[in-house]
Amino acid sequence: MKVFSSPVRDFFMKTVVLATLSLGISLSAGCMSGASSVLSRHADFQQRKEVSKLNKEIALASGSLPQNQDEQMPERSGYRLAGGDVIDISVFQVDELSKKVRVASDGYIMLPLLGEIQVEGMTTRQLQDYLAKELGGKYLQDPHVSVFIAEFRSHQVSVLGAVNKPSIYKIRKPMTVLEMLSMAGGLTENSGTRVYVRRTVIVPGKKKKRRAESLILDLRELVKNPDPRINIVLHGGDTVHVPEAGVVFVEGAVKKPGSYQMKGEMTVLKAITMAGGSLYAAKEHGIQVFRETAQGQKVLEVDVDKVRERKGEDIVLQDGDIIVVKANALKKGLAGFFKGISGVFSIGHSI
């Protein structure tokens, strides 16, 4: 029987140990990779299942709509008047003040006694209340005024992102977010669960002020809650964008507010940098992150000033997080930020 010398024996044993360890690590990595692949496929399946359910709900919500846009459409309380609309004004028992008028391209109408009135940006209810107040204060006792839209102007709404038929749609009646998503063929399989609406709102008043507004709507709330404050009526020029899954939203006092695809580990500071950085008016010590959890909504705060100085901790973001950078009241900034009801975020900017 041949006996190896001590150095040879030691080398042989080391080789055997290393080979065994290498095999163990390979098997472990293979198991981890397999588990990761299974989890990834399960997440993809759950994503497709949720989108399929949302598409069914969108179709149900829009199923009662007439297919022909020329058919008479009931008035929508959230619709705001614009140039080209024809409105029917009726003052009870005063035929001389009851008439049908078209809103001029500059947003004004002409009425007996009251003269020229800027109505662009008003809802019919707001105009109704305004006329009753003006007539009651000067000419009539407790006037009963009714305002209806006789004819809607044609306008364009863009539906973009993860929908089956992204396009600029020309519509001739007020339509809600769900109705426009249905018109765009519903959501694609890789769609996220939030909708991003950008619009310019005209503030009623003597001075024709405009305000840029961003709305982030939760599709899950949208399909189960008929509240018109969530399923909003769209205006001409509105853009509806459905981001793909795996995005975060950056809003408020940043240079390029919007939705951003998550690439690797995304933090608050990285997201703000992708949004072009903070504006001069930004309050970087109180940045908020709104996150949906199984227990409800959670609000986190980050002091980006301290993060930059390496004196504070940043937050690793999750899919669907909303980062809001508020503005210093002493500096030029936002017209307002609010979360009025569940499922809706609204950020307004004076322009």
PDB file of C-alpha atoms in Angstrom, residues 6-20:
ATOM      1  CA  SER A   6       2.569  14.832   4.389  1.00  0.00           C
ATOM      2  CA  PRO A   7       2.757  17.797   1.882  1.00  0.00           C
ATOM      3  CA  VAL A   8       1.099  15.757  -0.843  1.00  0.00           C
ATOM      4  CA  ARG A   9      -1.597  14.522   1.529  1.00  0.00           C
ATOM      5  CA  ASP A  10      -2.336  18.069   2.758  1.00  0.00           C
ATOM      6  CA  PHE A  11      -2.629  19.362  -0.820  1.00  0.00           C
ATOM      7  CA  PHE A  12      -4.992  16.519  -1.707  1.00  0.00           C
ATOM      8  CA  MET A  13      -7.231  17.169   1.325  1.00  0.00           C
ATOM      9  CA  LYS A  14      -7.387  20.919   0.610  1.00  0.00           C
ATOM     10  CA  THR A  15      -8.367  20.220  -2.982  1.00  0.00           C
ATOM     11  CA  VAL A  16     -11.172  17.899  -1.863  1.00  0.00           C
ATOM     12  CA  VAL A  17     -12.466  20.464   0.687  1.00  0.00           C
ATOM     13  CA  LEU A  18     -12.434  23.322  -1.834  1.00  0.00           C
ATOM     14  CA  ALA A  19     -14.206  21.214  -4.460  1.00  0.00           C
ATOM     15  CA  THR A  20     -16.883  20.251  -1.899  1.00  0.00           C
TER      16      THR A  20
END
